[in-house]
Coordinates of C-alpha atoms in Angstrom, one line a residue:
Chain A
M1 CA 5.4 -18.0 -31.9
N2 CA 6.8 -14.6 -33.1
E3 CA 3.2 -13.1 -33.1
P4 CA 3.5 -10.5 -30.2
L5 CA 1.1 -11.2 -27.3
A6 CA 0.8 -7.5 -26.3
V7 CA 1.2 -4.5 -28.3
I8 CA 1.6 -1.0 -27.0
R9 CA 0.9 1.5 -29.8
G10 CA 1.6 5.2 -29.7
I11 CA 1.1 5.5 -25.8
S12 CA 1.4 9.1 -24.5
H13 CA 0.3 10.0 -20.9
R14 CA 0.1 13.3 -19.2
F15 CA -0.5 14.0 -15.4
G16 CA -2.0 17.4 -15.7
A17 CA 0.5 19.4 -17.7
V18 CA 3.4 17.0 -17.1
E19 CA 4.0 14.7 -19.9
V20 CA 5.3 11.4 -18.5
L21 CA 5.1 9.2 -21.4
R22 CA 5.7 10.3 -25.1
D23 CA 4.7 8.2 -28.0
I24 CA 5.7 4.8 -26.6
S25 CA 5.4 1.7 -28.9
L26 CA 6.5 -1.7 -27.7
E27 CA 5.8 -5.3 -28.6
I28 CA 5.8 -8.2 -25.9
L29 CA 6.3 -11.6 -27.2
P30 CA 4.7 -14.7 -25.7
G31 CA 6.9 -16.3 -23.0
S32 CA 9.4 -13.5 -22.9
Y33 CA 10.8 -11.7 -19.9
T34 CA 10.7 -8.0 -20.5
V35 CA 12.3 -5.6 -18.2
L36 CA 11.5 -1.9 -18.2
L37 CA 14.6 -0.2 -17.0
G38 CA 15.0 3.5 -16.0
P39 CA 15.6 6.1 -13.4
S40 CA 12.8 7.1 -11.2
G41 CA 10.6 9.6 -13.2
S42 CA 11.3 7.9 -16.5
G43 CA 7.7 6.7 -16.7
K44 CA 8.3 3.0 -16.5
T45 CA 5.8 2.6 -13.7
T46 CA 3.3 4.6 -15.5
L47 CA 3.7 2.5 -18.5
L48 CA 3.2 -0.7 -16.4
S49 CA 0.1 0.9 -14.8
I50 CA -1.3 1.5 -18.3
L51 CA -0.6 -2.1 -19.2
G52 CA -2.3 -3.3 -15.9
G53 CA -5.5 -1.0 -16.4
F54 CA -5.0 1.0 -13.5
L55 CA -4.5 4.2 -15.8
T56 CA -6.1 5.1 -19.0
P57 CA -3.5 6.6 -21.4
S58 CA -4.0 10.2 -22.7
E59 CA -3.3 8.8 -26.1
G60 CA -2.7 5.5 -27.8
Q61 CA -3.7 1.9 -27.6
V62 CA -3.1 -1.3 -25.7
L63 CA -3.7 -4.7 -27.3
I64 CA -3.5 -8.0 -25.5
G65 CA -4.0 -11.1 -27.3
G66 CA -5.2 -9.2 -30.4
E67 CA -7.9 -7.3 -28.4
D68 CA -7.9 -3.6 -27.8
C69 CA -7.9 -3.5 -23.9
T70 CA -7.1 0.2 -23.6
L71 CA -10.3 0.9 -21.7
T72 CA -10.7 -2.5 -20.0
P73 CA -10.7 -2.3 -16.2
P74 CA -7.9 -4.3 -14.4
A75 CA -10.2 -7.0 -13.2
E76 CA -11.3 -8.0 -16.7
R77 CA -7.8 -7.9 -18.2
P78 CA -5.7 -11.1 -18.8
T79 CA -3.0 -9.3 -16.7
T80 CA -2.1 -9.4 -13.1
T81 CA 0.2 -7.3 -11.1
V82 CA 2.6 -8.1 -8.4
F83 CA 2.9 -4.8 -6.3
Q84 CA 6.0 -3.2 -4.9
D85 CA 4.8 -3.5 -1.4
Y86 CA 3.3 -6.8 -2.2
A87 CA -0.3 -5.6 -1.1
L88 CA -1.2 -8.9 0.4
F89 CA -4.5 -9.1 2.4
P90 CA -3.5 -8.9 5.9
H91 CA -6.7 -10.5 7.3
M92 CA -6.4 -13.8 5.3
S93 CA -4.2 -16.7 5.5
V94 CA -1.5 -17.2 2.9
L95 CA -3.7 -19.8 1.2
A96 CA -6.7 -17.5 1.0
N97 CA -4.5 -14.8 -0.3
V98 CA -3.4 -17.0 -3.2
A99 CA -6.9 -18.4 -3.8
F100 CA -8.5 -15.1 -3.9
G101 CA -8.4 -14.6 -7.6
L102 CA -10.0 -17.9 -8.1
R103 CA -12.7 -17.1 -5.5
M104 CA -13.5 -14.1 -7.4
R105 CA -13.8 -16.3 -10.5
K106 CA -16.2 -18.5 -8.5
V107 CA -14.0 -21.7 -8.5
K108 CA -15.2 -24.2 -6.0
R109 CA -13.4 -24.1 -2.7
R110 CA -11.8 -27.5 -2.9
E111 CA -10.3 -26.8 -6.4
R112 CA -9.2 -23.3 -5.7
H113 CA -7.4 -24.5 -2.6
A114 CA -5.7 -27.3 -4.5
R115 CA -4.8 -24.9 -7.3
A116 CA -3.4 -22.4 -4.7
L117 CA -1.4 -25.0 -3.0
D118 CA 0.0 -26.0 -6.3
L119 CA 1.2 -22.5 -6.8
L120 CA 2.6 -22.2 -3.3
G121 CA 4.5 -25.2 -4.0
L122 CA 6.0 -23.6 -7.0
V123 CA 7.3 -20.8 -5.0
G124 CA 8.4 -23.2 -2.1
L125 CA 5.9 -22.0 0.3
D126 CA 3.4 -24.8 0.7
Q127 CA 4.4 -25.3 4.3
A128 CA 3.2 -21.7 5.2
A129 CA -0.2 -22.0 3.7
R130 CA -1.9 -21.6 7.1
K131 CA 0.2 -18.6 8.2
R132 CA -0.9 -14.9 7.9
P133 CA 1.2 -12.5 5.8
H134 CA 2.6 -10.7 8.9
Q135 CA 4.2 -13.9 10.1
L136 CA 6.3 -14.1 6.9
S137 CA 9.7 -12.5 5.9
G138 CA 9.9 -9.9 3.1
G139 CA 11.2 -12.6 0.6
Q140 CA 8.4 -14.9 1.6
R141 CA 5.7 -12.2 1.1
Q142 CA 7.1 -11.6 -2.3
R143 CA 6.6 -15.2 -3.3
V144 CA 3.2 -15.2 -2.0
A145 CA 2.3 -12.1 -4.1
L146 CA 3.8 -13.9 -7.1
A147 CA 1.9 -17.0 -6.4
R148 CA -1.3 -15.1 -6.0
A149 CA -0.8 -13.1 -9.1
L150 CA 0.1 -16.3 -11.3
V151 CA -2.9 -18.5 -10.0
V152 CA -5.4 -16.9 -12.3
E153 CA -3.2 -17.8 -15.2
P154 CA -2.8 -14.3 -16.7
K155 CA -1.4 -13.8 -20.1
V156 CA 1.0 -11.1 -18.9
L157 CA 2.2 -10.8 -15.4
L158 CA 3.2 -7.4 -14.4
L159 CA 5.9 -6.8 -11.8
D160 CA 6.4 -3.3 -10.1
E161 CA 9.9 -3.1 -8.8
P162 CA 9.2 -6.5 -7.1
L163 CA 12.7 -6.9 -5.5
G164 CA 13.0 -3.2 -4.5
A165 CA 12.1 -3.8 -0.8
L166 CA 14.7 -6.8 -0.4
D167 CA 18.3 -6.6 0.8
L168 CA 20.9 -7.2 -1.8
K169 CA 21.5 -10.8 -1.1
L170 CA 18.0 -11.9 -1.1
R171 CA 17.4 -9.8 -4.3
R172 CA 20.0 -11.6 -6.2
Q173 CA 18.7 -15.0 -5.0
M174 CA 15.0 -13.9 -5.7
Q175 CA 16.2 -12.8 -9.3
D176 CA 17.3 -16.3 -10.1
E177 CA 14.1 -17.8 -8.7
L178 CA 11.9 -15.2 -10.8
K179 CA 13.8 -16.3 -13.9
A180 CA 13.2 -20.0 -13.1
I181 CA 9.7 -19.6 -12.3
Q182 CA 9.0 -17.5 -15.5
K183 CA 10.6 -20.1 -17.5
R184 CA 8.5 -22.9 -15.9
V185 CA 5.2 -21.3 -16.1
G186 CA 5.9 -19.8 -19.5
T187 CA 3.9 -16.5 -18.9
A188 CA 5.1 -13.3 -20.4
F189 CA 6.6 -11.1 -17.5
V190 CA 7.1 -7.4 -17.6
H191 CA 9.1 -6.3 -14.8
V192 CA 9.9 -2.7 -13.8
T193 CA 13.2 -1.9 -12.1
H194 CA 15.9 0.9 -11.8
D195 CA 18.6 -1.7 -11.1
Q196 CA 20.5 -2.5 -14.3
E197 CA 22.2 -5.6 -12.8
E198 CA 18.7 -6.9 -12.2
A199 CA 17.6 -5.9 -15.7
M200 CA 20.5 -7.8 -17.2
A201 CA 20.1 -10.9 -15.1
L202 CA 16.5 -11.3 -15.9
A203 CA 15.6 -9.8 -19.2
D204 CA 15.1 -11.6 -22.6
D205 CA 14.2 -7.9 -23.6
V206 CA 15.4 -4.8 -22.0
V207 CA 13.6 -1.6 -22.3
V208 CA 15.5 1.3 -21.3
M209 CA 13.5 4.2 -20.6
N210 CA 14.2 7.8 -19.8
D211 CA 12.0 11.0 -19.5
G212 CA 8.9 9.3 -21.0
R213 CA 10.7 7.8 -24.0
I214 CA 12.2 4.5 -24.9
E215 CA 16.0 5.1 -25.2
D216 CA 17.0 1.7 -26.2
H217 CA 15.4 -1.7 -26.7
G218 CA 16.7 -5.2 -27.2
P219 CA 18.4 -8.3 -25.7
P220 CA 20.5 -7.1 -22.8
E221 CA 23.8 -8.2 -24.4
D222 CA 23.1 -6.0 -27.5
V223 CA 22.0 -3.1 -25.3
Y224 CA 25.0 -3.2 -23.3
R225 CA 27.5 -3.8 -26.2
R226 CA 25.9 -1.4 -28.6
P227 CA 23.9 1.2 -26.5
R228 CA 22.1 3.6 -28.8
S229 CA 22.3 6.7 -26.8
R230 CA 24.5 8.3 -24.4
F231 CA 21.9 7.9 -21.7
T232 CA 21.9 4.1 -22.0
A233 CA 25.7 4.0 -22.1
A234 CA 25.9 5.8 -18.9
F235 CA 22.8 4.0 -17.3
M236 CA 23.5 0.3 -18.3
G237 CA 26.8 -0.1 -16.7
E238 CA 29.8 2.3 -16.7
S239 CA 31.6 3.8 -19.7
T240 CA 34.2 6.1 -20.6
I241 CA 32.6 8.7 -22.8
F242 CA 34.4 11.6 -24.9
R243 CA 33.5 13.8 -27.7
G244 CA 34.7 13.7 -31.2
K245 CA 34.4 15.0 -34.7
V246 CA 33.9 12.8 -37.7
V247 CA 36.7 14.0 -40.1
E248 CA 36.6 11.4 -42.8
K249 CA 33.9 8.9 -43.9
S250 CA 34.7 5.8 -45.9
D251 CA 33.7 2.1 -44.9
R252 CA 34.6 3.3 -41.4
L253 CA 34.9 6.5 -39.8
L254 CA 37.8 8.5 -38.7
V255 CA 37.2 10.5 -35.7
M256 CA 39.2 13.4 -34.3
T257 CA 39.2 13.2 -30.4
P258 CA 41.2 14.3 -27.5
L259 CA 42.7 11.0 -27.4
G260 CA 43.8 11.1 -30.9
K261 CA 42.5 10.3 -34.4
L262 CA 40.6 7.2 -33.9
T263 CA 38.8 4.7 -36.3
A264 CA 35.4 3.7 -35.5
H265 CA 32.4 1.9 -36.9
G266 CA 28.9 3.2 -37.2
E267 CA 26.7 5.7 -39.0
A268 CA 27.6 9.4 -39.0
E269 CA 28.2 12.1 -41.6
E270 CA 31.5 13.8 -42.1
G271 CA 31.9 16.9 -39.9
E272 CA 29.3 15.5 -37.4
E273 CA 30.0 16.0 -33.7
I274 CA 29.6 12.6 -32.0
E275 CA 30.6 10.9 -28.7
L276 CA 32.4 7.6 -28.3
A277 CA 32.1 5.4 -25.5
I278 CA 34.2 2.5 -24.3
R279 CA 33.0 -0.2 -21.7
P280 CA 35.5 -0.5 -18.8
E281 CA 36.4 -4.3 -19.6
N282 CA 37.5 -3.2 -23.1
L283 CA 40.1 -0.8 -22.1
K284 CA 43.4 -2.4 -21.7
L285 CA 46.9 -1.6 -20.5
Q286 CA 48.7 -3.7 -23.4
G287 CA 48.0 -3.9 -27.0
S288 CA 49.8 -4.3 -30.4
R289 CA 49.9 -1.1 -32.6
E290 CA 48.3 -3.0 -35.5
A291 CA 45.1 -4.4 -34.2
W292 CA 44.6 -2.0 -31.3
L293 CA 43.8 1.8 -31.1
H294 CA 46.3 3.6 -28.9
L295 CA 44.4 5.9 -26.7
G296 CA 47.5 7.7 -25.3
R297 CA 48.9 7.9 -21.9
A298 CA 46.9 8.4 -18.7
R299 CA 47.7 8.9 -15.1
I300 CA 46.1 6.4 -12.6
T301 CA 44.2 8.4 -9.9
D302 CA 42.3 5.6 -8.2
V303 CA 42.4 1.8 -7.8
V304 CA 39.6 0.1 -6.1
F305 CA 39.9 -3.7 -5.3
Q306 CA 36.5 -5.3 -6.0
G307 CA 37.1 -8.9 -5.4
S308 CA 37.1 -10.5 -8.8
F309 CA 38.5 -7.5 -10.5
K310 CA 40.1 -4.1 -10.0
R311 CA 38.2 -0.9 -11.0
V312 CA 40.7 1.7 -12.0
I313 CA 40.1 5.5 -12.8
A314 CA 42.7 7.2 -15.0
V315 CA 42.9 10.6 -16.3
S316 CA 44.3 11.1 -19.9
D317 CA 47.3 13.4 -20.5
S318 CA 45.3 14.9 -23.4
M319 CA 43.7 18.4 -23.7
P320 CA 40.9 18.5 -22.4
P321 CA 41.6 15.4 -20.1
V322 CA 39.3 12.5 -20.2
Q323 CA 38.4 10.5 -17.3
M324 CA 38.9 6.8 -18.1
I325 CA 37.3 3.8 -16.3
L326 CA 38.9 0.6 -16.6
R327 CA 38.2 -3.0 -15.1
I328 CA 41.2 -5.2 -15.0
G329 CA 42.3 -8.4 -13.7
T330 CA 43.4 -8.6 -10.0
E331 CA 46.7 -10.0 -11.0
E332 CA 47.7 -6.9 -13.1
G333 CA 49.9 -4.7 -10.9
V334 CA 49.0 -1.0 -11.3
K335 CA 50.2 1.7 -8.9
L336 CA 48.5 5.0 -8.0
R337 CA 49.9 8.1 -9.9
E338 CA 51.7 5.9 -12.4
H339 CA 51.4 6.6 -16.2
V340 CA 50.2 3.9 -18.4
D341 CA 49.3 3.4 -22.2
L342 CA 45.7 2.6 -22.9
Y343 CA 44.3 0.6 -25.7
C344 CA 41.2 -0.7 -27.2
R345 CA 39.9 -2.6 -30.2
P346 CA 38.1 -0.4 -33.0
A347 CA 35.1 -2.7 -32.6
D348 CA 34.6 -1.9 -29.0
L349 CA 34.4 1.8 -29.6
I350 CA 30.8 2.7 -29.4
L351 CA 29.4 5.6 -31.5
L352 CA 26.9 7.8 -29.9
K353 CA 25.0 10.5 -31.5
A354 CA 25.4 13.7 -29.6
Chain T
M1 CA 10.0 16.0 54.8
K2 CA 11.0 13.3 52.2
N3 CA 8.2 11.0 53.1
L4 CA 5.8 13.8 53.1
A5 CA 5.6 14.0 49.0
P6 CA 4.6 10.5 48.3
S7 CA 1.9 10.5 51.0
L8 CA 0.6 13.8 49.8
A9 CA 0.4 12.3 46.2
W10 CA -1.5 9.3 47.6
A11 CA -3.9 11.6 49.6
Y12 CA -4.5 13.6 46.3
A13 CA -5.0 10.5 44.3
L14 CA -7.5 9.3 46.9
I15 CA -9.4 12.4 47.0
L16 CA -9.6 12.7 43.1
Y17 CA -10.8 9.0 42.7
G18 CA -13.2 9.3 45.5
F19 CA -14.6 12.4 43.9
I20 CA -15.1 10.6 40.7
F21 CA -16.4 7.3 41.9
L22 CA -18.1 8.0 45.4
P23 CA -21.5 8.9 43.7
V24 CA -21.5 5.6 41.6
I25 CA -20.6 3.8 44.6
M26 CA -23.2 5.3 46.7
L27 CA -25.7 4.6 43.9
V28 CA -24.8 0.9 43.7
L29 CA -24.3 0.5 47.4
F30 CA -27.9 1.8 48.3
S31 CA -29.6 -0.2 45.4
F32 CA -29.0 -3.1 47.8
Q33 CA -30.7 -1.1 50.6
G34 CA -33.4 -3.1 52.7
T35 CA -35.5 -0.2 53.6
M36 CA -37.6 2.3 51.7
F37 CA -35.1 5.2 51.4
P38 CA -31.6 5.3 49.7
V39 CA -30.0 7.1 52.5
P40 CA -27.7 6.0 55.4
P41 CA -27.8 4.0 57.5
F42 CA -27.3 1.1 55.2
N43 CA -29.7 -1.8 56.0
G44 CA -28.9 -4.8 53.7
P45 CA -27.9 -6.1 51.5
S46 CA -31.0 -7.1 49.9
L47 CA -32.2 -7.8 46.4
R48 CA -35.8 -6.5 46.9
W49 CA -35.5 -3.5 44.7
Y50 CA -34.1 -5.5 41.9
E51 CA -37.1 -7.7 42.1
T52 CA -39.2 -4.7 42.1
V53 CA -37.5 -3.3 39.0
L54 CA -37.8 -6.7 37.0
A55 CA -41.5 -6.9 38.0
D56 CA -42.1 -3.4 36.6
S57 CA -43.1 -3.9 33.1
R58 CA -42.6 -0.3 32.2
L59 CA -38.9 -0.4 33.3
T60 CA -38.3 -3.7 31.7
S61 CA -39.8 -2.8 28.3
A62 CA -37.8 0.5 28.4
L63 CA -34.7 -1.5 29.0
V64 CA -35.5 -3.7 25.9
N65 CA -36.1 -0.5 24.0
S66 CA -32.9 1.0 25.0
L67 CA -31.1 -2.0 24.0
V68 CA -32.8 -2.6 20.6
L69 CA -32.3 1.1 19.9
A70 CA -28.7 1.1 20.8
V71 CA -27.8 -1.9 18.7
A72 CA -29.9 -0.8 15.7
T73 CA -28.8 2.8 15.5
S74 CA -25.1 1.8 16.1
L75 CA -25.4 -0.7 13.2
F76 CA -26.8 2.0 11.0
A77 CA -24.3 4.6 12.1
V78 CA -21.4 2.2 11.3
F79 CA -22.8 1.3 8.0
L80 CA -23.3 4.9 6.9
G81 CA -20.1 6.1 8.5
F82 CA -18.0 3.3 6.7
L83 CA -19.6 4.2 3.4
A84 CA -18.9 7.9 3.7
A85 CA -15.4 7.3 4.9
Y86 CA -14.7 5.0 2.1
G87 CA -16.2 7.4 -0.5
L88 CA -14.3 10.4 1.0
A89 CA -11.1 8.5 1.5
R90 CA -10.7 6.8 -2.0
Y91 CA -12.3 9.1 -4.5
R92 CA -11.5 12.8 -5.2
L93 CA -14.8 14.6 -4.9
P94 CA -15.3 18.2 -5.4
G95 CA -15.3 20.0 -2.1
S96 CA -14.5 16.9 -0.2
N97 CA -12.9 18.7 2.7
F98 CA -16.0 20.8 3.0
L99 CA -18.1 17.6 2.9
R100 CA -15.9 15.9 5.5
G101 CA -16.5 19.0 7.8
L102 CA -20.1 18.9 7.2
I103 CA -20.3 15.2 8.4
T104 CA -18.3 15.6 11.5
A105 CA -19.9 19.0 12.5
P106 CA -22.9 17.5 14.4
L107 CA -20.1 16.4 16.9
M108 CA -19.7 20.1 18.0
V109 CA -23.5 20.6 18.4
S110 CA -25.3 19.9 21.7
Y111 CA -27.6 17.0 21.9
L112 CA -30.2 19.5 23.0
I113 CA -30.0 21.5 19.9
I114 CA -30.0 18.4 17.7
G115 CA -33.0 17.0 19.5
M116 CA -34.9 20.4 19.3
G117 CA -34.2 20.6 15.7
L118 CA -35.4 17.1 14.9
N119 CA -38.4 17.6 17.1
I120 CA -39.4 20.8 15.1
M121 CA -38.8 19.2 11.8
F122 CA -40.7 16.0 12.6
N123 CA -43.5 18.2 13.9
G124 CA -43.6 20.2 10.7
M125 CA -43.5 16.9 8.6
G126 CA -46.2 15.3 10.7
V127 CA -43.9 12.5 11.9
P128 CA -45.2 11.3 15.3
K129 CA -42.9 11.1 18.3
S130 CA -41.7 7.5 18.5
L131 CA -38.7 5.3 19.3
A132 CA -38.0 5.3 15.5
A133 CA -37.7 9.1 15.6
A134 CA -35.4 8.9 18.6
G135 CA -33.3 6.4 16.7
I136 CA -32.9 8.8 13.9
G137 CA -31.6 11.2 16.4
H138 CA -29.2 8.6 17.7
V139 CA -27.9 8.0 14.1
V140 CA -27.4 11.7 13.7
I141 CA -25.2 12.0 16.7
N142 CA -23.2 8.7 16.3
L143 CA -22.7 8.9 12.4
P144 CA -20.0 11.6 12.8
L145 CA -18.3 9.8 15.5
C146 CA -18.2 6.5 13.4
F147 CA -17.3 8.4 10.3
A148 CA -14.4 10.1 12.2
I149 CA -13.1 6.8 13.7
I150 CA -13.3 4.8 10.4
Y151 CA -11.9 7.6 8.3
S152 CA -8.8 7.9 10.5
Q153 CA -8.0 4.3 9.9
M154 CA -8.2 4.4 6.2
G155 CA -4.6 4.8 5.2
E156 CA -2.8 4.9 1.8
H157 CA -1.3 1.4 2.2
Q158 CA -4.7 0.0 1.9
V159 CA -5.3 1.4 -1.5
N160 CA -2.8 -0.7 -3.1
I161 CA -4.4 -3.8 -1.4
E162 CA -7.7 -2.8 -2.6
R163 CA -6.1 -2.3 -6.1
A164 CA -4.6 -5.9 -6.0
A165 CA -8.1 -7.3 -5.0
R166 CA -9.6 -5.5 -8.1
D167 CA -6.9 -6.7 -10.2
L168 CA -7.6 -10.1 -9.2
G169 CA -11.2 -9.7 -10.5
A170 CA -13.0 -8.4 -7.5
K171 CA -15.9 -6.2 -8.2
D172 CA -16.4 -2.9 -6.4
W173 CA -18.8 -4.3 -3.7
Q174 CA -16.8 -7.4 -3.4
V175 CA -13.6 -5.1 -2.6
L176 CA -15.8 -3.5 0.1
T177 CA -17.0 -6.7 1.7
H178 CA -14.0 -9.0 1.3
I179 CA -11.1 -6.4 1.7
T180 CA -11.9 -3.0 3.0
A181 CA -14.3 -3.9 5.8
P182 CA -12.4 -6.8 7.1
M183 CA -9.3 -4.8 7.1
L184 CA -11.0 -2.0 9.1
W185 CA -12.6 -4.4 11.4
P186 CA -11.1 -3.0 14.6
A187 CA -12.3 0.6 13.7
L188 CA -15.7 -0.8 12.7
F189 CA -16.0 -2.4 16.0
A190 CA -14.8 0.5 18.0
G191 CA -17.3 2.7 16.2
F192 CA -20.0 0.3 16.9
F193 CA -19.5 -0.1 20.6
L194 CA -18.8 3.7 21.2
S195 CA -22.0 4.4 19.6
M196 CA -23.8 1.7 21.7
T197 CA -22.6 3.3 24.9
F198 CA -23.6 6.9 23.7
S199 CA -27.0 5.7 22.5
W200 CA -27.5 3.7 25.8
D201 CA -27.4 6.4 28.2
E202 CA -28.5 9.3 25.9
F203 CA -31.3 11.2 27.4
V204 CA -32.2 14.5 25.9
I205 CA -33.1 13.3 22.3
S206 CA -34.9 10.4 23.6
F207 CA -36.7 12.6 26.0
L208 CA -37.7 15.2 23.2
L209 CA -38.6 12.6 20.6
T210 CA -40.3 9.8 22.2
R211 CA -43.8 9.6 23.8
F212 CA -45.2 6.3 25.1
D213 CA -42.6 3.7 24.3
T214 CA -39.5 5.3 25.7
T215 CA -35.9 4.5 26.6
L216 CA -34.5 3.6 30.0
P217 CA -32.9 7.0 30.8
V218 CA -36.3 8.7 30.2
E219 CA -38.1 6.2 32.3
I220 CA -35.6 6.7 35.1
W221 CA -36.1 10.5 34.8
S222 CA -39.8 10.1 35.3
L223 CA -39.2 7.8 38.2
L224 CA -36.9 10.4 39.8
R225 CA -39.7 13.0 39.6
S226 CA -41.7 11.1 42.3
G227 CA -38.7 11.2 44.8
L228 CA -35.8 9.1 45.7
S229 CA -36.2 5.4 46.1
P230 CA -33.7 2.3 46.1
K231 CA -35.7 1.4 43.1
T232 CA -34.1 4.2 41.1
N233 CA -30.7 3.1 42.5
A234 CA -31.2 -0.5 41.3
I235 CA -32.1 0.5 37.8
G236 CA -29.3 2.9 37.7
S237 CA -26.9 0.2 38.7
I238 CA -28.3 -2.0 35.8
V239 CA -27.5 0.9 33.3
F240 CA -24.0 1.3 34.8
G241 CA -23.5 -2.4 34.7
V242 CA -24.3 -2.5 31.0
S243 CA -22.2 0.4 30.1
I244 CA -19.2 -1.3 31.9
V245 CA -19.6 -4.6 30.1
M246 CA -19.8 -2.6 26.8
V247 CA -16.4 -0.7 27.6
L248 CA -14.8 -3.9 28.8
V249 CA -15.8 -5.7 25.6
L250 CA -14.5 -2.8 23.5
E251 CA -11.1 -2.7 25.4
L252 CA -10.8 -6.5 25.3
V253 CA -11.6 -7.0 21.7
V254 CA -10.3 -3.9 19.9
L255 CA -7.6 -2.3 22.1
R256 CA -5.9 -5.6 23.0
R257 CA -5.8 -6.6 19.4
R258 CA -3.9 -3.6 18.4
R259 CA -1.2 -4.2 20.7
I260 CA -0.1 -7.4 19.0

């Protein structure tokens, strides 16, 4: 079970003089949902194209099911792709679209139609089999594209920003469906997105990419709670980030920061310049002096009601001032320009290497 | 004064359309002439000249020649134009701008020059004048047209669709036959019918490159040399009728579809 299904080994890629991927290595487990998360230009789509066989990497290897596929064309790879613009065949019915892959594999007409209908049933579109793609809504086209890619039973299904063209509400709904479908068919999904909420909702494994490198990698909870880099801390959700210098190292670290002398956990040398991050939900307005770190006083500059919580921006009284982001319950009363004390638990201080 | 402007506009339109269509109307009208000369007064209507035309084996075989030539050369021009357009749209070739210009260049060259050039070349190569030689000439003039029409319809959005087909296991030729060609069907059809109409009433090249078996326009020309007769009107009306049918088919099948 823990034998990886696909292995990416030391992949680098250049478009002309521009290096878009730098020494990427990654393992994809069978039945897992992997999300490649990053801003545009981070190389995530390039990596997906290399997995799908549309690009040959400048360096490195792609192994799928133990076989070296680096030079295998897309048609012969055990992968299929769901394209961002769906790329449905406009001149074919929905059924013929889904059955296309089987037709290319010379499956008999009756059997391929039966299997295509099964897949359309899986995505809830068996009623639309006779329609043409242009008669469907965006969400329905998305499902047809998914069914079409799944019908040939790929080992790895690649999804290139599959929800990017949908509106927010439909996107959240399709997210849940994607996850459910993935669990049902058991195929490994590799999904590219720049939407961190989408990534957290879907992924068993998040791969955060930036500037052609993997910044962080792991289950979404770990990546969120313990981001390994400043980039991840800023990209996966919000954080309050401030500088500090390690002044003492024992079983924990003592860090000199604008918010005072704070104790933190993590690996750093004495005298090292580091950064500390705190997630907004871990910043509190109350705390006991023993178990909590006091982060000084701050003036509230903005309160935004967001339905289930309030997002609060405060600026610390320290020099230099630090902009703090909090997420507090709606029942807590805070006023604009009011001064408050801020607290957090030592365990919630995230240490980032500068 | 106010009423003058619309009536002037109507008068202008009448003169304009009269100028364009009167010759054709005269041609068709006097093809139904009952007497020997296609000049007023009109005596008729009569179908006797159509009977004469259909009884004339030279004219009927020229008509068949013209039709066969139009269909065959248009199919060939569409086929070659499609492959050229696909190659230039989908692959980065060295000097592809230059190649594209080279393919469309014959559009700018007069048929006379093309016909003369082919005539001289075939002479030098010892290729006898024939329908096939004229057919080559028609492919030369229609290929650039088909290429230009089809190339203009090959957009970037189709690239991903072809990629999807390849991803699902289609080989290159299967992508062409199952995806690219059906997606471009309106452009292929438009290219085919435009080529048909051009080939159907093309005169200069056919005149220069055929000898015994020839096409209808060339046959009509030799008829005209022996003076005016309602027979030439009748055969001219048939040519005109076929052209109209082709344009209508093009309009109905291609242009109406695009509106949907």
